[in-house]
Coordinates of C-alpha atoms in Angstrom, one line a residue:
X232 CA 28.7 -17.0 -58.2
X233 CA 26.6 -14.5 -60.0
X234 CA 23.8 -16.9 -60.9
X235 CA 20.6 -18.0 -59.0
X236 CA 19.5 -21.3 -59.9
X237 CA 16.7 -23.6 -59.2
X238 CA 17.1 -27.4 -58.8
X239 CA 14.0 -29.5 -59.6
X240 CA 14.2 -32.7 -57.4
X241 CA 11.2 -34.2 -59.2
X242 CA 13.0 -34.0 -62.7
X243 CA 16.3 -35.6 -62.1
X244 CA 17.6 -32.5 -60.2
X245 CA 17.3 -30.4 -63.5
X246 CA 19.0 -27.2 -63.2
X247 CA 17.3 -24.0 -64.2
X248 CA 18.8 -20.6 -64.2
X249 CA 16.4 -18.1 -62.5
X250 CA 18.5 -14.9 -62.8
X251 CA 22.1 -13.8 -63.4
X252 CA 23.5 -10.7 -61.6
X253 CA 26.2 -8.2 -62.4
X254 CA 28.1 -9.1 -59.2
X255 CA 28.5 -12.2 -57.0
X256 CA 25.9 -13.2 -54.7
X257 CA 26.8 -12.8 -50.8
X258 CA 23.5 -13.6 -49.2
X259 CA 20.0 -14.5 -50.0
X260 CA 16.6 -15.8 -48.8
X261 CA 13.7 -17.2 -50.3
X262 CA 10.4 -15.4 -49.5
X263 CA 7.2 -17.1 -48.3
X264 CA 5.6 -15.8 -51.7
X265 CA 8.3 -17.7 -53.8
X266 CA 10.4 -14.6 -54.6
X267 CA 14.0 -13.9 -53.3
X268 CA 15.9 -11.2 -51.7
X269 CA 19.5 -11.4 -52.9
X270 CA 22.6 -9.4 -51.8
X271 CA 25.4 -8.7 -54.4
X272 CA 29.0 -8.1 -53.5
X273 CA 29.3 -4.1 -53.5
X274 CA 25.9 -3.7 -55.4
X275 CA 23.2 -3.6 -52.9
X276 CA 20.0 -5.9 -52.0
X277 CA 17.6 -6.9 -54.7
X278 CA 14.0 -8.0 -54.4
X279 CA 13.1 -10.4 -57.3
X280 CA 9.9 -12.5 -57.9
X281 CA 10.0 -16.3 -58.5
X282 CA 10.6 -16.0 -62.1
X283 CA 13.7 -13.6 -61.7
X284 CA 12.0 -10.3 -62.5
X285 CA 13.4 -7.5 -60.5
X286 CA 10.9 -5.8 -58.1
X287 CA 13.0 -3.4 -56.0
X288 CA 16.5 -2.7 -55.3
X289 CA 18.3 -1.1 -52.1
X290 CA 21.5 0.6 -53.0
X291 CA 22.2 2.7 -49.8
X292 CA 21.9 2.1 -46.2
X293 CA 22.2 5.4 -43.8
X294 CA 23.4 7.5 -46.8
X295 CA 26.3 5.1 -47.7
X296 CA 26.7 2.4 -50.4
X297 CA 25.3 -0.9 -49.3
X298 CA 28.1 -3.4 -49.4
X299 CA 29.2 -6.6 -47.6
X300 CA 25.8 -8.0 -46.8
X301 CA 26.4 -11.3 -45.0
X302 CA 22.9 -12.7 -44.2
X303 CA 19.2 -12.1 -44.8
X304 CA 16.0 -13.3 -43.2
X305 CA 12.4 -12.7 -44.0
X306 CA 10.2 -11.3 -41.0
X307 CA 6.9 -13.2 -41.6
X308 CA 5.1 -11.0 -39.1
X309 CA 6.1 -7.6 -40.6
X310 CA 6.7 -8.8 -44.2
X311 CA 10.1 -7.2 -44.7
X312 CA 13.7 -8.6 -44.3
X313 CA 16.3 -8.3 -41.8
X314 CA 20.0 -8.3 -43.0
X315 CA 23.4 -8.0 -41.6
X316 CA 26.1 -5.9 -43.1
X317 CA 29.6 -7.3 -42.2
X318 CA 31.4 -4.1 -42.9
X319 CA 30.5 -0.7 -44.2
X320 CA 34.2 -0.1 -44.9
X321 CA 35.0 -3.2 -47.2
X322 CA 33.2 -5.4 -49.8
X323 CA 32.6 -9.0 -48.8
X324 CA 35.7 -10.4 -50.7
X325 CA 38.0 -8.0 -48.4
X326 CA 36.7 -9.4 -45.2
X327 CA 40.3 -10.1 -44.2
X328 CA 41.1 -6.5 -44.2
X329 CA 38.2 -5.8 -42.0
X330 CA 39.5 -8.5 -39.6
X331 CA 43.1 -7.3 -39.5
X332 CA 42.1 -3.6 -39.0
X333 CA 40.0 -4.7 -36.0
X334 CA 37.0 -2.9 -37.2
X335 CA 33.5 -2.7 -35.7
X336 CA 31.8 -1.4 -38.9
X337 CA 28.9 -3.9 -39.2
X338 CA 25.1 -3.3 -39.0
X339 CA 21.8 -5.0 -38.6
X340 CA 19.1 -3.4 -40.6
X341 CA 15.5 -3.9 -41.6
X342 CA 14.1 -3.5 -45.2
X343 CA 10.3 -3.1 -45.6
X344 CA 9.0 -4.7 -48.8
X345 CA 9.9 -2.6 -51.8
X346 CA 10.7 0.5 -49.8
X347 CA 13.3 2.8 -51.0
X348 CA 15.1 2.9 -47.6
X349 CA 16.0 0.5 -44.8
X350 CA 16.3 1.2 -41.1
X351 CA 19.7 0.5 -39.3
X352 CA 18.7 -1.2 -36.0
X353 CA 22.3 -1.7 -34.6
X354 CA 25.6 -0.1 -35.8
X355 CA 29.2 -0.6 -34.9
X356 CA 29.0 -4.5 -34.8
X357 CA 31.9 -6.9 -35.0
X358 CA 31.3 -8.4 -38.7
X359 CA 27.7 -9.8 -38.1
X360 CA 26.7 -12.9 -39.8
X361 CA 24.3 -15.8 -39.5
X362 CA 21.2 -14.1 -38.4
X363 CA 17.7 -15.9 -37.5
X364 CA 14.5 -14.6 -36.5
X365 CA 13.4 -16.4 -33.3
X366 CA 10.2 -18.2 -33.3
X367 CA 7.3 -15.7 -32.7
X368 CA 9.3 -12.8 -34.2
X369 CA 9.9 -11.1 -31.1
X370 CA 13.8 -11.1 -31.5
X371 CA 16.7 -11.9 -33.8
X372 CA 19.8 -13.9 -33.1
X373 CA 23.0 -13.2 -35.0
X374 CA 26.7 -13.9 -34.7
X375 CA 29.7 -11.4 -34.6
X376 CA 32.6 -12.9 -36.1
X377 CA 35.3 -10.6 -34.9
X378 CA 34.5 -11.1 -31.2
X379 CA 33.1 -14.7 -31.6
X380 CA 29.8 -14.1 -30.1
X381 CA 26.2 -14.9 -30.3
X382 CA 23.8 -11.9 -29.8
X383 CA 20.2 -11.1 -29.5
X384 CA 18.3 -8.1 -30.7
X385 CA 14.8 -7.8 -29.1
X386 CA 12.3 -6.1 -31.5
X387 CA 9.7 -3.6 -30.7
X388 CA 6.5 -5.2 -30.1
X389 CA 8.1 -8.1 -28.4
X390 CA 8.4 -8.5 -24.7
X391 CA 10.1 -5.4 -23.4
X392 CA 11.5 -2.5 -25.5
X393 CA 14.1 -2.9 -28.2
X394 CA 17.5 -4.2 -26.7
X395 CA 20.7 -5.7 -27.4
X396 CA 22.5 -8.5 -25.4
X397 CA 25.3 -11.0 -25.9
X398 CA 23.9 -14.4 -25.4
X399 CA 27.2 -16.3 -25.8
X400 CA 30.5 -14.5 -25.5
X401 CA 33.9 -15.8 -26.8
X402 CA 32.5 -18.9 -28.6

C-alpha cells in the first residue's frame, strides 16, 4: 500500500500511521537511527525520519527515472543504503513484462545519506531482489530472479577489489 504504519506491541498492537505516500511502497528498510528509507513504485527513494518527516529524495539513477526498487539495506559501516532496481524499463507492478521480454535491466546501487545522487555498482542484472549486507560489511548478497541465482558483490575496502560472482546458479 501507500502507508507506512507502526505497530506498538506494548499497547495491544495499536496501529499508528507514520506517513502516507503518493505511490505504493515497493521496498523499505528501517535505519539504525530510527528513520526509514522507502522506495515508491515509479517515484524514487525517500529518506524519512522516525516521525515521517521527509529528509531527502532520490528521483533518478544514472540520469534515468528511478523505478522498480525491489530491496533496500543499510550499510552500518558507510552509513548509506544499498538498493536493487529490478528493472530500469518497467515499474514494479509491470514485472511480468520484464520477465517475458527476458530483460537484464536491473541494477545494484549505493546512496550515501542525503546525497543528491547514487552510485550504480552493477548494471545489466536479471531482476535483482532480496539483498543482504554480509557480516562485517565486506560484501552484498542478492538474488537475480530471471536467472534464479544468488550473487555476491565484494565491496571496496573488503578483502580484494570490487568483484561480482554467482554463488549459487539455477536455484
